[in-house]
Backbone as numpy.savetxt, mean C-alpha at the origin, in Angstrom:
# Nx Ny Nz CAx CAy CAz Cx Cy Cz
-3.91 43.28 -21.01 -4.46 42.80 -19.77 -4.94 44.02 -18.98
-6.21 44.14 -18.32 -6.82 45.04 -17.82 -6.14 45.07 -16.11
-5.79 46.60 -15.41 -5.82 46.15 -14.23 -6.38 44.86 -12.93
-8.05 44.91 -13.52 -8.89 44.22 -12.37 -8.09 42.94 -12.56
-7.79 42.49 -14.09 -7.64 40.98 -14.44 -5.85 40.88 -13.33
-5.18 41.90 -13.94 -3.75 41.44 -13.22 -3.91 41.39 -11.37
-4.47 42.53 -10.90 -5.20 42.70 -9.70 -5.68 40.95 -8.82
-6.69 40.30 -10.29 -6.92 38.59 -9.28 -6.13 38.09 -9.48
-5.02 38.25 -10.65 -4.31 37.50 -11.00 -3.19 37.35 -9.57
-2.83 38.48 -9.26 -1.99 38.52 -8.40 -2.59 38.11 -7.15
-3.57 38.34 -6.61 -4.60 37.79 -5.68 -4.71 36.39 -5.32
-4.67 35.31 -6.91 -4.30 34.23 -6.50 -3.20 33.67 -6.46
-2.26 34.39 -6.83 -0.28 34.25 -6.74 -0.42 34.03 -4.84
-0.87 34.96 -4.57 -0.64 35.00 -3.38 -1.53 34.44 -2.31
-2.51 33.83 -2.68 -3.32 33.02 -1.97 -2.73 31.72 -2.00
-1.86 31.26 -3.21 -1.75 29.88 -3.33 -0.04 29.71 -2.59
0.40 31.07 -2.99 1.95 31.17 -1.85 1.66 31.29 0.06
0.26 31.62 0.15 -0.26 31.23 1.72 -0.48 30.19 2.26
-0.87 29.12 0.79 -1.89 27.99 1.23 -0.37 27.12 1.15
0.61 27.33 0.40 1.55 26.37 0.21 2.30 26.76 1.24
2.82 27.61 2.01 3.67 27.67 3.08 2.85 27.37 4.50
1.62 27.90 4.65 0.62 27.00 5.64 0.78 25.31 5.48
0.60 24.90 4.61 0.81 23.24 4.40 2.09 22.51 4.75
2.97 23.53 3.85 4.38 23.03 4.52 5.23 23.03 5.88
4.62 24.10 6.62 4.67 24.54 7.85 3.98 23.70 8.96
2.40 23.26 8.82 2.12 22.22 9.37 3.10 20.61 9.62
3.98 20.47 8.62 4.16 19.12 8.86 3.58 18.03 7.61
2.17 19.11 6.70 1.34 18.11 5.89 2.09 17.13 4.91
2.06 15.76 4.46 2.87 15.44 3.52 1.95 14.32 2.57
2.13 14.04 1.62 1.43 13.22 0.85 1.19 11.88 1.20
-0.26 11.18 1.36 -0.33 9.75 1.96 0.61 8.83 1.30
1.44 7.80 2.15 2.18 6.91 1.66 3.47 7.28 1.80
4.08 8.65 2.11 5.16 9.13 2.09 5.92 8.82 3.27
5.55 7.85 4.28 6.13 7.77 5.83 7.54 7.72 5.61
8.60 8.65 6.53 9.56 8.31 6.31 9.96 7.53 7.49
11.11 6.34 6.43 12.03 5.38 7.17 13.16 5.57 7.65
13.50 4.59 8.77 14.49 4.81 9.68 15.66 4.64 8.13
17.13 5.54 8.83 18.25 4.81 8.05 18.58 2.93 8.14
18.26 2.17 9.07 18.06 1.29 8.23 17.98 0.92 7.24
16.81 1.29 6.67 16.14 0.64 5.68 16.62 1.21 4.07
17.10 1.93 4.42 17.88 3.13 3.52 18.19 1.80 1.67
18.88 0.88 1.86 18.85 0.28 0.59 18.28 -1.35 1.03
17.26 -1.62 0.28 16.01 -2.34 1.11 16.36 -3.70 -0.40
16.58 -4.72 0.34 15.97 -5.76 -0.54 14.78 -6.78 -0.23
14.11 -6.55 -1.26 12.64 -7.44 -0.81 13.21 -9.02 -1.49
12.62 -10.07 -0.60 13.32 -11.26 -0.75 11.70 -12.33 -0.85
11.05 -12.63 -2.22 9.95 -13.31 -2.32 9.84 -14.21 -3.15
9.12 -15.04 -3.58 8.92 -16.20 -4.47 8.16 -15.33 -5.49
7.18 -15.02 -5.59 6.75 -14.40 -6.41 7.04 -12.66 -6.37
7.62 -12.31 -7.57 7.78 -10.73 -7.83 6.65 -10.12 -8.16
4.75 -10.78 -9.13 4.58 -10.23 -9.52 2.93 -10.08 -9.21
2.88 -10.66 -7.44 1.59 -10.31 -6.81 1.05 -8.85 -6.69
0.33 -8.82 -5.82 -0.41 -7.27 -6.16 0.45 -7.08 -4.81
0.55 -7.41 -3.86 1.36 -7.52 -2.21 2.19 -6.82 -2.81
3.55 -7.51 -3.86 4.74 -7.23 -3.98 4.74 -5.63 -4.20
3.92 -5.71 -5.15 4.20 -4.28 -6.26 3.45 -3.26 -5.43
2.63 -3.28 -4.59 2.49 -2.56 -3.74 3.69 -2.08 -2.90
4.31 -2.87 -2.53 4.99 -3.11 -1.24 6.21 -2.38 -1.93
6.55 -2.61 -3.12 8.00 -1.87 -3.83 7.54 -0.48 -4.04
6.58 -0.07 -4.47 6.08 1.09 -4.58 5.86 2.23 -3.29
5.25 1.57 -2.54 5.86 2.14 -1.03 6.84 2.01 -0.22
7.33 1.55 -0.35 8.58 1.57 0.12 9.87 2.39 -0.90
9.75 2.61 -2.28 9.85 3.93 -2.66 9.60 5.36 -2.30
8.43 5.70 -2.58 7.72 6.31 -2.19 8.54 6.84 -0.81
8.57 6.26 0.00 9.16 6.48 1.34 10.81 6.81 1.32
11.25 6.85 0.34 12.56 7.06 0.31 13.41 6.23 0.41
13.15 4.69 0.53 13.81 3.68 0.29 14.34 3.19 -1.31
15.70 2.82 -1.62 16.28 2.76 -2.42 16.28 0.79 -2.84
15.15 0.08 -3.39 15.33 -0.87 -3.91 17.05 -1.39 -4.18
17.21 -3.00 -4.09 18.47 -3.43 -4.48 18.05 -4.68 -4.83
18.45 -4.93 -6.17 18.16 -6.72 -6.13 19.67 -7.58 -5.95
20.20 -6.93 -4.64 21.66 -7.79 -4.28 21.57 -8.01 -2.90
21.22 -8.83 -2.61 20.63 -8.92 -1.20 22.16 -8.36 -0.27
23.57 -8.40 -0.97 24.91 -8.46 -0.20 24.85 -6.55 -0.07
24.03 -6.27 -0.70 24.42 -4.45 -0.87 23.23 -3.87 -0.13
22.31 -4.53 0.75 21.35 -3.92 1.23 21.49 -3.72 2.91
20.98 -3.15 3.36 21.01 -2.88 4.53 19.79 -3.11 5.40
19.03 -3.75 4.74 18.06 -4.25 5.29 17.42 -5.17 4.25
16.74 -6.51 4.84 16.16 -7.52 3.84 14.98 -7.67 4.57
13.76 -7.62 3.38 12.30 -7.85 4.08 11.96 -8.69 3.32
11.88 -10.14 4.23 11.04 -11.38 3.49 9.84 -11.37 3.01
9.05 -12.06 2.88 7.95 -12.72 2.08 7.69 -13.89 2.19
7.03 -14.03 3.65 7.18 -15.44 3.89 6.04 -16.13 2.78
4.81 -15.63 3.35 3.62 -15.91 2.32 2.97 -14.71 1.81
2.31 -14.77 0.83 1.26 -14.03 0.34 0.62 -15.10 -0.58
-0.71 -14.84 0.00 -1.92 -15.36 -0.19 -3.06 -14.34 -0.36
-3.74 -14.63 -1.51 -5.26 -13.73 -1.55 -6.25 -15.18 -1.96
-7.56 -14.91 -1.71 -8.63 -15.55 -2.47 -9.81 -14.83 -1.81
-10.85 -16.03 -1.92 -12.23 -15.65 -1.84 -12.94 -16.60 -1.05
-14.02 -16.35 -0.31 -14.55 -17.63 0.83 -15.95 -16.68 0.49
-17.30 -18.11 0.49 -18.24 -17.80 0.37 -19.02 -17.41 1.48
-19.82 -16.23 1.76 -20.08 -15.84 3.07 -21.81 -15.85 3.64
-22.46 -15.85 2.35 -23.72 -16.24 2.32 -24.56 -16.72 1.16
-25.17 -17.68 1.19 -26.15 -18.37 0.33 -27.38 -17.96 -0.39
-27.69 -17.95 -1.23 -29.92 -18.09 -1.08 -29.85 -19.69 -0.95
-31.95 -19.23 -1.00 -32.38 -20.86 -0.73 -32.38 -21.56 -2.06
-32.08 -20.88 -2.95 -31.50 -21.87 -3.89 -29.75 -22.02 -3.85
-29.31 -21.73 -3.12 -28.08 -22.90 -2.79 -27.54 -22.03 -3.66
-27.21 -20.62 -3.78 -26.16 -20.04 -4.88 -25.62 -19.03 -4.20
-24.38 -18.49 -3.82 -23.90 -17.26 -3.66 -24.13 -16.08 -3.83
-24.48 -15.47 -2.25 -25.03 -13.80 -2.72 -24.37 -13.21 -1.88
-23.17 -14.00 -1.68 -22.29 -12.91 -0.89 -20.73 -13.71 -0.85
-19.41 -12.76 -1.00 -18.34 -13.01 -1.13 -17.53 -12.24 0.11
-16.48 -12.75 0.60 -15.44 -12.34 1.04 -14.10 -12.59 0.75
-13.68 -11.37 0.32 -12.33 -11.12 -0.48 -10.90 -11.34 0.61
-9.92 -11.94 0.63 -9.20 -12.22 1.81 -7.61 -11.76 0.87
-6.69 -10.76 1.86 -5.51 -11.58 1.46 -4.60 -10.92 2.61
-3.38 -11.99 2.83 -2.85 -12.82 4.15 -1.32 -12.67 3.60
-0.79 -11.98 4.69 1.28 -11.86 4.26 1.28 -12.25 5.53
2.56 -12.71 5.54 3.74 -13.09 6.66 5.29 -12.44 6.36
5.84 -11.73 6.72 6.68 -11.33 6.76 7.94 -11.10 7.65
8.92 -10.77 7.49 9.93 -10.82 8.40 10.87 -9.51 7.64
11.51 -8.77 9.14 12.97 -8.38 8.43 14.30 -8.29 9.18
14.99 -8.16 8.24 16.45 -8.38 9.22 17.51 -7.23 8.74
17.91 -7.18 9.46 19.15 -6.16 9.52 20.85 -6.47 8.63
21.84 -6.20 8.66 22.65 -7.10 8.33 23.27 -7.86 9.07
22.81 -7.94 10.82 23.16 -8.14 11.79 22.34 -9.32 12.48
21.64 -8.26 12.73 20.16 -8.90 13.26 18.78 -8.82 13.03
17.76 -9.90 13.35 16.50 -9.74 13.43 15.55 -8.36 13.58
15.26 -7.21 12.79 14.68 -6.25 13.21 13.35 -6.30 13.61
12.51 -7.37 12.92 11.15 -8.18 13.20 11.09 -9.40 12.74
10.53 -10.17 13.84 10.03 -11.62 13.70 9.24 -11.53 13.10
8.93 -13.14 12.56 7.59 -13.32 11.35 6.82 -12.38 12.09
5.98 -11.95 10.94 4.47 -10.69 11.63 3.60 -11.53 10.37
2.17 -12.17 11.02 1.17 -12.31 9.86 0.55 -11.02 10.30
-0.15 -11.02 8.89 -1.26 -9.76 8.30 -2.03 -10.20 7.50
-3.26 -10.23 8.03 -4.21 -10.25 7.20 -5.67 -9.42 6.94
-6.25 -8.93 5.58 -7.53 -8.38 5.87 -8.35 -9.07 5.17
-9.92 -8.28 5.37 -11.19 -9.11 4.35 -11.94 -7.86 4.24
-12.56 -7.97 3.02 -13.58 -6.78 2.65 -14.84 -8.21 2.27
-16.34 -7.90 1.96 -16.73 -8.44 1.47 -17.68 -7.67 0.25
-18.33 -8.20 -0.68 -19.35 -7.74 -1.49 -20.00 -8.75 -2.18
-21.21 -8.25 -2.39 -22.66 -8.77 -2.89 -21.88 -9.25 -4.48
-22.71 -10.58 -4.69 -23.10 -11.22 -5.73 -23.94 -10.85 -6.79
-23.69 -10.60 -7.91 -25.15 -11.17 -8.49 -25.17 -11.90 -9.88
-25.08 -13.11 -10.40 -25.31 -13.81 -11.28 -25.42 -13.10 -13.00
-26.09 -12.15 -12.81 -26.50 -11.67 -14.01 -25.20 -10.55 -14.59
-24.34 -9.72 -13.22 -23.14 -9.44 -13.62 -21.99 -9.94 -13.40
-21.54 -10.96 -13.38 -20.63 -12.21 -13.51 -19.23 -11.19 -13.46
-19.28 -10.66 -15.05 -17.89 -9.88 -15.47 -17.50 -9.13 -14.19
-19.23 -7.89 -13.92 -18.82 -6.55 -13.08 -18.04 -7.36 -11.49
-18.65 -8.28 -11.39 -18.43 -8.51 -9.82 -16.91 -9.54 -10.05
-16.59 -9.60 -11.15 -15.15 -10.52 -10.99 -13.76 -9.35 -11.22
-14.29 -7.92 -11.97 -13.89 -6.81 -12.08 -13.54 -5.98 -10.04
-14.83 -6.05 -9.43 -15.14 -5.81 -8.35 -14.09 -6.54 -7.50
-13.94 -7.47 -7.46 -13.52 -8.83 -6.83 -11.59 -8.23 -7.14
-11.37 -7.97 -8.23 -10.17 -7.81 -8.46 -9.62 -6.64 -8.23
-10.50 -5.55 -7.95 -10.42 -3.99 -7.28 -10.12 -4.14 -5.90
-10.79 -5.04 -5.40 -10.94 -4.95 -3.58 -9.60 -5.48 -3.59
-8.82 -6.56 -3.92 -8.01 -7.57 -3.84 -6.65 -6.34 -3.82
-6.62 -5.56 -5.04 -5.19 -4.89 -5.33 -5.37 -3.60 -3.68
-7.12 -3.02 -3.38 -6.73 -2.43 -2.66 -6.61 -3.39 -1.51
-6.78 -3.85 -1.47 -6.64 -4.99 0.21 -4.56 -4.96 0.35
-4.07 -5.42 -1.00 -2.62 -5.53 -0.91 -2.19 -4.52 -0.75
-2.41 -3.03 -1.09 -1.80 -1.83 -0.61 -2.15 -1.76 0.36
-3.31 -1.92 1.43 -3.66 -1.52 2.79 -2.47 -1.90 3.50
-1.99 -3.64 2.71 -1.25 -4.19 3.75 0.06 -4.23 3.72
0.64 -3.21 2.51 1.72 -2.57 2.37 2.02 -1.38 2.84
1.03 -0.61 2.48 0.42 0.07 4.11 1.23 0.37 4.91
0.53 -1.02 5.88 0.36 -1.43 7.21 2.38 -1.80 7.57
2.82 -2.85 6.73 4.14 -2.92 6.23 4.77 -1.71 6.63
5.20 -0.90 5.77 5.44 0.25 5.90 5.60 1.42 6.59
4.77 1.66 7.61 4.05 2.28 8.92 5.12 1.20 9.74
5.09 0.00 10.09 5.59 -1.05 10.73 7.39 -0.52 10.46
7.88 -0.72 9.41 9.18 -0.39 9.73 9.46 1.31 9.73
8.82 2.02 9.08 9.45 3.63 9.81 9.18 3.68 11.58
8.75 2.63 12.27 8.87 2.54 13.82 10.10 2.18 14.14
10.71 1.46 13.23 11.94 0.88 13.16 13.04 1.49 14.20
């Protein structure tokens, strides 16, 4: 190895030991990482369906966050319902031949959580909509499309979830 080479080598040792203690020093932390109150510390999610895009969002962040899943609702220290989750689709504009050239993607939670005590939040609905263009001739791409917006629509609103109890 030639001086110049060990010379950048070391150059970027130490550019990337600046940039990483600048980052950490700010406060910066990875999106999704909000941390939760002790509350929430061993979390059981309580839903009819386990295997919506809502749910698996919603278990995944709430990981993520340092919450410890339990499927014993008696060992948790906090329980977050599931009242509803709902997604679909509503048609948003026509042509003059009477066919769809425009979609809006919808999906809608209700939720609640409780303490082992008490009520920490009353039902809360949530809902969002994205929309996107039609077009007949790509059927597949736009039902592909349709199913992209949908999974991100359920993380927004796990999200949103999420953000909601580290206020806790």
């Amino acid at each position: 190895m030639t001086p110049s080479a060990s010379a950048r080598r070391l150059c970027w040792l130490l550019v990337s030991l600046c940039l990483t203690s600048v980052l950490a020093g700010c406060g910066w932390r990875l999106q999704g990482t909000t941390k939760l109150s002790p509350v929430m510390a061993t979390t059981y999610v309580d839903t009819k369906d386990r295997y919506t895009d809502f749910n698996r969002a919603l278990r995944e962040s709430l990981q993520a966050s340092g919450a410890r899943l339990t499927n014993n609702e008696k060992e948790a220290t906090a329980v977050v319902k599931i009242i509803k989750d709902v997604s679909g689709q509503r048609v948003l504009t026509v042509s003059g031949r009477n066919t769809p050239e425009e979609y809006e993607v919808f999906y809608s939670i209700e939720y609640s959580v409780n303490g082992r005590t008490e009520e920490l939040i009353a039902p809360e609905k949530l809902e969002l909509t994205r929309d996107y263009s039609y077009d007949e001739t790509a059927v597949l791409a736009k039902q592909k499309e349709q199913s992209i917006l949908r999974e991100a629509l359920a993380r927004d609103l796990a999200g949103q979830v999420v953000r909601r109890l580290a206020a806790l």
